[in-house]
PDB file of C-alpha atoms and ligand atoms in Angstrom:
ATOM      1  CA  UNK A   1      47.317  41.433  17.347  1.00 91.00           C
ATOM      2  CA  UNK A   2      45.204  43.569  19.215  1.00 95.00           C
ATOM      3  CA  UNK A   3      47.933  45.110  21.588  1.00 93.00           C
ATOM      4  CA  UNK A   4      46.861  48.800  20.583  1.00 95.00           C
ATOM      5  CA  UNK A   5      43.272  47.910  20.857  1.00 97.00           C
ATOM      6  CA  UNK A   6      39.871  48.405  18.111  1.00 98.00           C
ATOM      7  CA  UNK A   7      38.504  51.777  17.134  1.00 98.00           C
ATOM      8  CA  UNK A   8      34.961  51.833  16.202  1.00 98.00           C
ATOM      9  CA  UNK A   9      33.998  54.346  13.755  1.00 98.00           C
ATOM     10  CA  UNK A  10      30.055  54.891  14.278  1.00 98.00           C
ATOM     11  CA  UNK A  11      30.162  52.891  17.151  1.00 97.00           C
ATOM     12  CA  UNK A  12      27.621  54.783  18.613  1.00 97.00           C
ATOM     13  CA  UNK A  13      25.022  53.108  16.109  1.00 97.00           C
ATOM     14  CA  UNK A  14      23.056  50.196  15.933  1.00 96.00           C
ATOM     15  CA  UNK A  15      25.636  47.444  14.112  1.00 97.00           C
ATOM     16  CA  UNK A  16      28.754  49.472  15.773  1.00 97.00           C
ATOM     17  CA  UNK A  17      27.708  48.979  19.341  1.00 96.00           C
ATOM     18  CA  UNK A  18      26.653  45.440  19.440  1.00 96.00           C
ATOM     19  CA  UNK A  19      30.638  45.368  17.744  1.00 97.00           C
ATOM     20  CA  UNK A  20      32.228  47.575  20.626  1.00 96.00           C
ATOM     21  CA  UNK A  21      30.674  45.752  23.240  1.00 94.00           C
ATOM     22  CA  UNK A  22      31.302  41.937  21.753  1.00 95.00           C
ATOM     23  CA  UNK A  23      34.800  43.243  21.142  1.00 96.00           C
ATOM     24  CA  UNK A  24      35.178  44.512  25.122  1.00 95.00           C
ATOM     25  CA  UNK A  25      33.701  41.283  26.474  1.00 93.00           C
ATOM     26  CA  UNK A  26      36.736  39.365  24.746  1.00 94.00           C
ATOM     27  CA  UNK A  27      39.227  41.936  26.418  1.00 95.00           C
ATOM     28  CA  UNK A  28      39.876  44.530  24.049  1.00 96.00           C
ATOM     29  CA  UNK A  29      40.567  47.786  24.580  1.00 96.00           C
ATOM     30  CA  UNK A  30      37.539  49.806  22.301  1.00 97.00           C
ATOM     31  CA  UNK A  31      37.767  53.351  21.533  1.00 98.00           C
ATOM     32  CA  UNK A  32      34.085  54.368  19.738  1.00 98.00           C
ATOM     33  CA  UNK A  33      34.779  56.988  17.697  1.00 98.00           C
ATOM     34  CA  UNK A  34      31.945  59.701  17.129  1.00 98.00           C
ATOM     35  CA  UNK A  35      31.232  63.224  15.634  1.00 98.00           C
ATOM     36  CA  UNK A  36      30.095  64.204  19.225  1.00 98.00           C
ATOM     37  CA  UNK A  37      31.889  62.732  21.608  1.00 98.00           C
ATOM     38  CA  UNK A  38      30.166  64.136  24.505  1.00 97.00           C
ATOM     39  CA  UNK A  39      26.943  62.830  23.490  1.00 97.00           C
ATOM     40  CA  UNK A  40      28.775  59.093  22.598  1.00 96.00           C
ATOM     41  CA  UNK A  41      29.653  59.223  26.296  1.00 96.00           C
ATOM     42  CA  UNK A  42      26.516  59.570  27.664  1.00 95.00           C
ATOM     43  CA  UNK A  43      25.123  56.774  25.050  1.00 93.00           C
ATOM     44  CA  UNK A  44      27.536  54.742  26.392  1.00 93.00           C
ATOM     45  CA  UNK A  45      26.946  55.118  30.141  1.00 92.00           C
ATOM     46  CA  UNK A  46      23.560  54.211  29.542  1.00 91.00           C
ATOM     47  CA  UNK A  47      24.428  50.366  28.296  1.00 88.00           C
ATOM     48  CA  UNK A  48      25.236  49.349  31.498  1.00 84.00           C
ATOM     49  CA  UNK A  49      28.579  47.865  30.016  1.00 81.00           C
ATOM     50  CA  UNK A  50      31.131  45.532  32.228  1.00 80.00           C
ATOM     51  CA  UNK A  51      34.067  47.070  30.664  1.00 84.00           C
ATOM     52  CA  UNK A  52      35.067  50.448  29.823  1.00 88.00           C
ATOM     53  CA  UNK A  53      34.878  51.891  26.631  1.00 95.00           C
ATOM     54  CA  UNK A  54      36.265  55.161  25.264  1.00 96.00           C
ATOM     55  CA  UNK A  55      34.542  57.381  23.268  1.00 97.00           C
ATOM     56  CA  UNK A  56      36.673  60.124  20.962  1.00 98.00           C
ATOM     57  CA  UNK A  57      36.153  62.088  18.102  1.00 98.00           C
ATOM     58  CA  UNK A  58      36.629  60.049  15.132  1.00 98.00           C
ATOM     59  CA  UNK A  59      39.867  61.446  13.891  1.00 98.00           C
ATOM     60  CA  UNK A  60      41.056  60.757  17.497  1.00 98.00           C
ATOM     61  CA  UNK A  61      39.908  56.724  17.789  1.00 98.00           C
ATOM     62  CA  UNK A  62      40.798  56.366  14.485  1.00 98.00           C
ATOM     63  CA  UNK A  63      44.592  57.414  15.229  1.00 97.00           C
ATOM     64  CA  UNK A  64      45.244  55.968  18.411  1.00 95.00           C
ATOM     65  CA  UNK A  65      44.237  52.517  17.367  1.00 97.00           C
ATOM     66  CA  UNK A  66      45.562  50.259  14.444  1.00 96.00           C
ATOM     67  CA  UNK A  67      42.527  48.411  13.415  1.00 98.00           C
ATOM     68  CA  UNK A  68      39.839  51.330  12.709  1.00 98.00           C
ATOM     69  CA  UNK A  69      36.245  49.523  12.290  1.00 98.00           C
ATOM     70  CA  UNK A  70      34.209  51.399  10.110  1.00 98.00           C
ATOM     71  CA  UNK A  71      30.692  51.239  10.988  1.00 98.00           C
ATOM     72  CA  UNK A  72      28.931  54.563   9.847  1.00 98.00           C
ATOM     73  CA  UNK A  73      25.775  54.571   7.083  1.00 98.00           C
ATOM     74  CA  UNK A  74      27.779  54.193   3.523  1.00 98.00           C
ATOM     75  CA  UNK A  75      26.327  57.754   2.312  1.00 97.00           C
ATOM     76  CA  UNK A  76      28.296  59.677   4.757  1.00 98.00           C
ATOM     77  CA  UNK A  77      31.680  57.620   4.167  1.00 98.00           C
ATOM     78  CA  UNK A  78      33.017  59.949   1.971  1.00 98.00           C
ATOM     79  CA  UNK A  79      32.737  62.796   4.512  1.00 98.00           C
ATOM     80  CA  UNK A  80      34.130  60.888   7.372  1.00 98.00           C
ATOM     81  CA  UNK A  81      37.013  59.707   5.541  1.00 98.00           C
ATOM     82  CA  UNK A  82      38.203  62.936   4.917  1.00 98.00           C
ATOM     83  CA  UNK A  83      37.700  63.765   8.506  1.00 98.00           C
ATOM     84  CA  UNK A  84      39.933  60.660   9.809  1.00 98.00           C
ATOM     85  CA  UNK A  85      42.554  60.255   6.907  1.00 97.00           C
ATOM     86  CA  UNK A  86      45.472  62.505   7.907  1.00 97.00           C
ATOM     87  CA  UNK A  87      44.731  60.357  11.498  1.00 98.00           C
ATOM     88  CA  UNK A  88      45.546  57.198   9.881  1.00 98.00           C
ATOM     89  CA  UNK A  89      49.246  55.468  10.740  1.00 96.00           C
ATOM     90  CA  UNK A  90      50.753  53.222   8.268  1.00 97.00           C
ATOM     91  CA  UNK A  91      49.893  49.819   8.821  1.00 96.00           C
ATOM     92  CA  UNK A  92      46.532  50.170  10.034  1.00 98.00           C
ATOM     93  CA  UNK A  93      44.132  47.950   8.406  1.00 98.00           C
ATOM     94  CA  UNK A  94      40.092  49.402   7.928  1.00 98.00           C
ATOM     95  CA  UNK A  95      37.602  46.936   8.970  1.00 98.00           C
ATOM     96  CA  UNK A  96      34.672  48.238   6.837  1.00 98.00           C
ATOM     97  CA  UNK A  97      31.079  47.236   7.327  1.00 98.00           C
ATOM     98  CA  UNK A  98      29.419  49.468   5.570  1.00 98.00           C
ATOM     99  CA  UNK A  99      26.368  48.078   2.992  1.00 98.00           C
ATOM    100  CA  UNK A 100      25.390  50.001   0.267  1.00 98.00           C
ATOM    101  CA  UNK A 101      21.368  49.947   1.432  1.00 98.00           C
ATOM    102  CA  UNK A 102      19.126  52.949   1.624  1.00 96.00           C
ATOM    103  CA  UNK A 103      15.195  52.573   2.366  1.00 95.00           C
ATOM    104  CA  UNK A 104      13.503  55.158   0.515  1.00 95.00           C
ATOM    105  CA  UNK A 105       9.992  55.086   1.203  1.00 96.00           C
ATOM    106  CA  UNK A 106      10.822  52.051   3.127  1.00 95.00           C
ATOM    107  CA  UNK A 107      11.716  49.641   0.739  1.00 95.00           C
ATOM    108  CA  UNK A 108      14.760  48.438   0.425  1.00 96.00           C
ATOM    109  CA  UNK A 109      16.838  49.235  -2.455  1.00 97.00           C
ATOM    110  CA  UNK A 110      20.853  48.923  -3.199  1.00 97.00           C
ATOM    111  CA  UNK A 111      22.891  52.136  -4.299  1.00 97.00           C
ATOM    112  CA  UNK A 112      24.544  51.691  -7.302  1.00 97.00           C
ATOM    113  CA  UNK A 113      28.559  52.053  -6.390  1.00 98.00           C
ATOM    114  CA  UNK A 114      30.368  53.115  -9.383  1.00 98.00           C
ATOM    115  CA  UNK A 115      33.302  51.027  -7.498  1.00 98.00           C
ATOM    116  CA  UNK A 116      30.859  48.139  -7.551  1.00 98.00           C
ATOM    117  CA  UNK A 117      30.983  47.564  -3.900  1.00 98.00           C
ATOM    118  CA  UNK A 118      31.229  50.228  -1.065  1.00 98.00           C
ATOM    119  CA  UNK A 119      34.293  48.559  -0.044  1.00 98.00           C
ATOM    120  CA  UNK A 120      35.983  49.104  -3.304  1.00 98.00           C
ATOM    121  CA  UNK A 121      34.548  52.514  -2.932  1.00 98.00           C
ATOM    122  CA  UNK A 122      36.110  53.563   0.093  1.00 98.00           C
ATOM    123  CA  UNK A 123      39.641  51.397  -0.593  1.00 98.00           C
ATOM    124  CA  UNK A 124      39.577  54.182  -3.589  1.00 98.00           C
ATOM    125  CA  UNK A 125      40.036  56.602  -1.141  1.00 98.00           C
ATOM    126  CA  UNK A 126      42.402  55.325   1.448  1.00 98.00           C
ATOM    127  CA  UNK A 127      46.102  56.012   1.413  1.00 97.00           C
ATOM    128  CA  UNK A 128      48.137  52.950   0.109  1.00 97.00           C
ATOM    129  CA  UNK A 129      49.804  52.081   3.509  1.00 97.00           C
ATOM    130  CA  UNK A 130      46.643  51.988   4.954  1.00 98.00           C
ATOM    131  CA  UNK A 131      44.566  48.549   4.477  1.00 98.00           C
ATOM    132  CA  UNK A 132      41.460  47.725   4.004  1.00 98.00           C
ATOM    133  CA  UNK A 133      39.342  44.382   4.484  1.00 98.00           C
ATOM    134  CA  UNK A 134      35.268  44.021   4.703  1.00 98.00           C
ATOM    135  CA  UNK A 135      33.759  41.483   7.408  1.00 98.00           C
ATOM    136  CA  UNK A 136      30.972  42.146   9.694  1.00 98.00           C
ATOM    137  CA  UNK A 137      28.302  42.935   6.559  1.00 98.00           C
ATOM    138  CA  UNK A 138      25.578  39.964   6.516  1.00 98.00           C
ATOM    139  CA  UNK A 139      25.602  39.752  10.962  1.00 98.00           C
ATOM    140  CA  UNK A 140      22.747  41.474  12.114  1.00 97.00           C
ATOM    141  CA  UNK A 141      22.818  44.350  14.481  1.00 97.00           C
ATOM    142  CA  UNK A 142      19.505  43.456  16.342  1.00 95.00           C
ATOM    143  CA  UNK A 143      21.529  39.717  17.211  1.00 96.00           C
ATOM    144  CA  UNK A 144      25.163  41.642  17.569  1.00 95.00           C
ATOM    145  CA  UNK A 145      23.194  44.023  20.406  1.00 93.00           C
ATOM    146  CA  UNK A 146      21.684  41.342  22.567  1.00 92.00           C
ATOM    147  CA  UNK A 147      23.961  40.548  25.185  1.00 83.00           C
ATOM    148  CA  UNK A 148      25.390  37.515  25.169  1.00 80.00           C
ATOM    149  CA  UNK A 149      22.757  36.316  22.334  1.00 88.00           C
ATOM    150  CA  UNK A 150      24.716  33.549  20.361  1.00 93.00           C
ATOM    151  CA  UNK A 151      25.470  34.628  17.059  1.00 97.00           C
ATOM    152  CA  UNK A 152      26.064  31.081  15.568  1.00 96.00           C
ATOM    153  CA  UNK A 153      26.673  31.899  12.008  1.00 98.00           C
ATOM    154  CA  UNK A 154      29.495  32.689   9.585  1.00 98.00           C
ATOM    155  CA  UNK A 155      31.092  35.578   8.447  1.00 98.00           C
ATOM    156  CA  UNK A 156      32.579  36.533   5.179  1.00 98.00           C
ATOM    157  CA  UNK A 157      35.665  38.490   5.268  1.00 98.00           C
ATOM    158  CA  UNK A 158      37.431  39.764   1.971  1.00 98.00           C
ATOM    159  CA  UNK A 159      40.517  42.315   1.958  1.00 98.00           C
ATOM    160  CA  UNK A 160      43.018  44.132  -0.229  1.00 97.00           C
ATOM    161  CA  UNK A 161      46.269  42.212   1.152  1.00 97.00           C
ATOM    162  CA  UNK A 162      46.678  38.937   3.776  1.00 98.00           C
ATOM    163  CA  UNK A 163      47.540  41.140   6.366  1.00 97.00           C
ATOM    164  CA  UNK A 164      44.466  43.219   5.641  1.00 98.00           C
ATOM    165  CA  UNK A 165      42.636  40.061   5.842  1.00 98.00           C
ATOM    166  CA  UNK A 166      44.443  38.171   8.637  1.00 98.00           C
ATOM    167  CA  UNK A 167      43.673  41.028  10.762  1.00 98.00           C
ATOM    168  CA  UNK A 168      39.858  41.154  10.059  1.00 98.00           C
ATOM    169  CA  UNK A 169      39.873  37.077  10.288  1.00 98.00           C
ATOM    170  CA  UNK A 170      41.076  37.703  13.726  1.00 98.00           C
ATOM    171  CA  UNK A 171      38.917  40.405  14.446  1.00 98.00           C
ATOM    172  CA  UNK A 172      36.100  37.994  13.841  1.00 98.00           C
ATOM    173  CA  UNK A 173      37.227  35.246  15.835  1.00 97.00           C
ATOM    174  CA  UNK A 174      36.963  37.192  19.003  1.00 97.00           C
ATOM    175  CA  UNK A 175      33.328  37.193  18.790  1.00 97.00           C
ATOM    176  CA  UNK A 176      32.326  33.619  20.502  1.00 95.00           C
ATOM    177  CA  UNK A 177      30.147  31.498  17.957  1.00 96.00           C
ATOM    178  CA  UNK A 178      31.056  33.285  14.698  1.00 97.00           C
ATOM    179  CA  UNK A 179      33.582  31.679  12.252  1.00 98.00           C
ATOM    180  CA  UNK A 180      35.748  33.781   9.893  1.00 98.00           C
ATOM    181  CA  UNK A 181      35.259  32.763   5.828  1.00 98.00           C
ATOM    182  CA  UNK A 182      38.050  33.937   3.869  1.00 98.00           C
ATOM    183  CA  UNK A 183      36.584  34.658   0.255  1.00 98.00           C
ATOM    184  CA  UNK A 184      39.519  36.280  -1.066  1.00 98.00           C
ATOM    185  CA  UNK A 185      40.325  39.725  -2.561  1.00 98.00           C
ATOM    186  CA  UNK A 186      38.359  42.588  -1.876  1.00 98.00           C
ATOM    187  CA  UNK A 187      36.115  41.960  -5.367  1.00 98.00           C
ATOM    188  CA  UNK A 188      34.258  39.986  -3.201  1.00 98.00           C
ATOM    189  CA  UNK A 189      32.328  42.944  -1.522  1.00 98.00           C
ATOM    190  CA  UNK A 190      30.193  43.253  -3.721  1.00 98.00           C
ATOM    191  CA  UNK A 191      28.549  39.538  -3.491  1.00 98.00           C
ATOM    192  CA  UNK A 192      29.133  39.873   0.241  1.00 98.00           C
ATOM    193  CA  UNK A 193      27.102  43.107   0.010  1.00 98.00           C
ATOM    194  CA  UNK A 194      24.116  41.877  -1.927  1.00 98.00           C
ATOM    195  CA  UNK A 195      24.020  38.796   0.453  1.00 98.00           C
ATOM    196  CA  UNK A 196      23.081  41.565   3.360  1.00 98.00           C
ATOM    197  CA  UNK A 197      20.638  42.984   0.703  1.00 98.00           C
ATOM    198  CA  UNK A 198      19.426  39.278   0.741  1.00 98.00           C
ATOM    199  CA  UNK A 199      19.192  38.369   4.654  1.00 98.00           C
ATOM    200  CA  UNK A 200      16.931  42.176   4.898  1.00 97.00           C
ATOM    201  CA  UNK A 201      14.473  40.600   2.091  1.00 97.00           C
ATOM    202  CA  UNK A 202      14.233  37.293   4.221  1.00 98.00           C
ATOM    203  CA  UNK A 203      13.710  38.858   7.244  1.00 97.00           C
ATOM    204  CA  UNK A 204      10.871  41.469   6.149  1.00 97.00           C
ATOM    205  CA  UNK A 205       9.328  37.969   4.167  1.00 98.00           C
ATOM    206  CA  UNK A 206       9.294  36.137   7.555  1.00 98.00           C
ATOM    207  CA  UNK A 207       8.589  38.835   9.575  1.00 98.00           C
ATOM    208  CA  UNK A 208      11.869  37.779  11.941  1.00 96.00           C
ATOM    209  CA  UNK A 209      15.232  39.758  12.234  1.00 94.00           C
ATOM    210  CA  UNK A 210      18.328  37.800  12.801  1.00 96.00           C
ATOM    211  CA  UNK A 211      18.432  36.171   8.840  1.00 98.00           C
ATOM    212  CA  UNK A 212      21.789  35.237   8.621  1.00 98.00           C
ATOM    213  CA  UNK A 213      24.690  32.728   6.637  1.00 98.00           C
ATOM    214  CA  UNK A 214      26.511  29.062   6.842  1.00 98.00           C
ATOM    215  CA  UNK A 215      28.282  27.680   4.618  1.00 98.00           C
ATOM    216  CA  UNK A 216      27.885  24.152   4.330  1.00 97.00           C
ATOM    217  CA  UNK A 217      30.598  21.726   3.690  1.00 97.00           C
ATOM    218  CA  UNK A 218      33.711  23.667   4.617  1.00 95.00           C
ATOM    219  CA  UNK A 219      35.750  22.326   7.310  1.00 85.00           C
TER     220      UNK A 219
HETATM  221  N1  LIG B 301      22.055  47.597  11.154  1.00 81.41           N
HETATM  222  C1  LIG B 301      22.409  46.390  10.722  1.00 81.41           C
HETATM  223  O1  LIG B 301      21.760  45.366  11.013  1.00 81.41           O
HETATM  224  C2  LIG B 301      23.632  46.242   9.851  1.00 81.41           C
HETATM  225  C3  LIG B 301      24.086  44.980   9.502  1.00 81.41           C
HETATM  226  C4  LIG B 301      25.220  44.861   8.702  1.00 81.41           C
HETATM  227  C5  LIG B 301      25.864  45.997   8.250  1.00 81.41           C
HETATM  228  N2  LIG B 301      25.372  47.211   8.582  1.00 81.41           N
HETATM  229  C6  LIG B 301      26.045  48.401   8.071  1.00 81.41           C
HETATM  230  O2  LIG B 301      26.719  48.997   9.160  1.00 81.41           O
HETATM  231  C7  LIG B 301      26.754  50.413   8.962  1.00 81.41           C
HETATM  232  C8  LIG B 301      26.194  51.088  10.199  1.00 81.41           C
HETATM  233  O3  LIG B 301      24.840  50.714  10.298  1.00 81.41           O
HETATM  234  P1  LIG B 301      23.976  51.213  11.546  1.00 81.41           P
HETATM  235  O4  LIG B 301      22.656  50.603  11.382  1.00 81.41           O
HETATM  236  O5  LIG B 301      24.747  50.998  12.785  1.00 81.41           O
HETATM  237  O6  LIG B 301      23.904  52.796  11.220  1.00 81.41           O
HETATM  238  P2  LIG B 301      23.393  53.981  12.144  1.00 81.41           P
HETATM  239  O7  LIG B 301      23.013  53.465  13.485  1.00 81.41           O
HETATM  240  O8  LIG B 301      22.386  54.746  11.344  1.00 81.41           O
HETATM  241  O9  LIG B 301      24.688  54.937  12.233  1.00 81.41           O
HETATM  242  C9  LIG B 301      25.864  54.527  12.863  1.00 81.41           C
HETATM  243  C10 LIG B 301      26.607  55.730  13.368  1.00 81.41           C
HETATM  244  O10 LIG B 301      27.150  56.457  12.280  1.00 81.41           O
HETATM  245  C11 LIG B 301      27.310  57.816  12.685  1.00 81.41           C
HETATM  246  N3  LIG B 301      26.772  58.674  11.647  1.00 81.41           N
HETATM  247  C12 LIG B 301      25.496  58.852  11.279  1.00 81.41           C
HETATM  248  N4  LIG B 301      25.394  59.785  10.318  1.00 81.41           N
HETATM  249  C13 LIG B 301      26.662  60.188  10.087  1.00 81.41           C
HETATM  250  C14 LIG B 301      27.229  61.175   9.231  1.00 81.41           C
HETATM  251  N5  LIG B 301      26.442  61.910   8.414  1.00 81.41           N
HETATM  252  N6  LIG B 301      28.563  61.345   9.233  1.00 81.41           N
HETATM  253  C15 LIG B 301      29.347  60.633  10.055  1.00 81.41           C
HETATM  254  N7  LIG B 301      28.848  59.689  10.929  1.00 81.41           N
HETATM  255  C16 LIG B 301      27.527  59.494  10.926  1.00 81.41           C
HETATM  256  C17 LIG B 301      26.520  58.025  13.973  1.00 81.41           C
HETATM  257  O11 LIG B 301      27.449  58.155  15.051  1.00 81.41           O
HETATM  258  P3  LIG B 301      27.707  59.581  15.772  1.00 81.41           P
HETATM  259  O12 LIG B 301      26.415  60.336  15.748  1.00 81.41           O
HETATM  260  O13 LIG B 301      28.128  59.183  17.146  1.00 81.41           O
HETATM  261  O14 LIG B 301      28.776  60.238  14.972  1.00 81.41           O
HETATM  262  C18 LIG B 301      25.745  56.740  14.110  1.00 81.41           C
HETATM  263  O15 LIG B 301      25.549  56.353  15.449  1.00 81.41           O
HETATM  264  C19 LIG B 301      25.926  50.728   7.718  1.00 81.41           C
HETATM  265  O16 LIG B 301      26.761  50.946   6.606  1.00 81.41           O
HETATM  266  C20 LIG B 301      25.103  49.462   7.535  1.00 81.41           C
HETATM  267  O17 LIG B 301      24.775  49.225   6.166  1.00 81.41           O
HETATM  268  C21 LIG B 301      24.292  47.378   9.384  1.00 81.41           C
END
């Protein structure tokens, strides 16, 4: 499914690098997609990574690759999407991640999405034959970026189409010790979203940062 390998928009950031490197320990081909390229390369080098990763600009990772992970800060999604759209092939299926959070002042607060979730948001500007599912929201970057650190939890993943879904239910299951839930069509975001909103509170309440989700009774 992965033959043409994972682009990581933003993968130069904290949630898309734990991502890019998870994703290259199970064999994939990454391509990290950032607005400075040179500067993602020397990021990179200094991971001390086992495998290889490319780093483009993000019109470039985003067309060479047919499942595009987007992992930038939801306020500049707009922006980037007109920056990688004409870059998209038919087919390929968006992997958002984005959460609608900003910390003004530093508290925490949740941007109101006329959409109602930054996933509908950003399916609202995405060509048709492009797809678009959401999966990688509540797992914490801190966890996703410490080496072989076992994430142990589930993850939701919602999507505009099974394909769009199948692809991002995959996606997850390449990370050891996370297990894909499928909660359906991509109206889901939005809960999904405010569950992230939920695992921040409970980690600035217990002064710990991995918070994270099981569902119970699903087999
Ligand atoms: N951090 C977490 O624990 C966590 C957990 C779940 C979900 N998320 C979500 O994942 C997304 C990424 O979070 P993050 O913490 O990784 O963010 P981040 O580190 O602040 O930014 C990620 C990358 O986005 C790119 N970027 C920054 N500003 C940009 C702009 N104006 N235009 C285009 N690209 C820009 C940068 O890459 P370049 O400079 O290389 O272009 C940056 O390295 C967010 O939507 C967040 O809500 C985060």
């Amino acid at each position: 499914m992965f033959a043409r390998g994972v682009a990581i928009l933003g993968g130069t950031g904290q949630q898309g690098r734990g991502l890019a490197q998870r994703f290259a320990a199970a064999g994939v081909a990454v391509t990290i997609g950032s607005r400075d390229p040179g500067r993602g390369r020397e990021a990179a080098a200094a991971w001390g990574l086992r495998q290889p990763i490319r780093v483009e600009s993000n019109a470039t990772a985003a067309g060479q690759s047919d499942t595009v992970v987007l992992a930038i800060p939801f306020g500049t999604a707009d922006a980037l999407l007109d920056d990688v759209r004409s870059s998209l092939r038919p087919g390929t299926v968006i992997v958002d991640v984005t959460v609608p959070v900003a910390f003004p002042g530093g508290k925490m607060t949740m941007i109101d999405v006329a959409e109602g979730s930054a996933s509908e948001h950003i399916r609202a500007r995405l060509p048709p034959e492009v797809g678009l599912a959401a999966a990688f929201k509540t797992i914490p970057a801190r966890l996703l970026g410490a080496g072989d650190a076992p994430l142990d939890c589930d993850e939701f993943v919602c999507g505009d189409t099974e394909e769009s879904r199948a692809r991002a239910v995959a996606l997850v299951g390449l990370l050891p010790g996370l297990r894909a839930v499928d909660v359906g069509t991509l109206a889901r975001a939005r809960h999904i979203e405010h569950l992230t909103a939920l695992a921040i509170a409970i980690n600035r309440r217990h002064k710990i940062h991995d918070a994270r989700f099981r569902i119970v009774g699903l087999t």
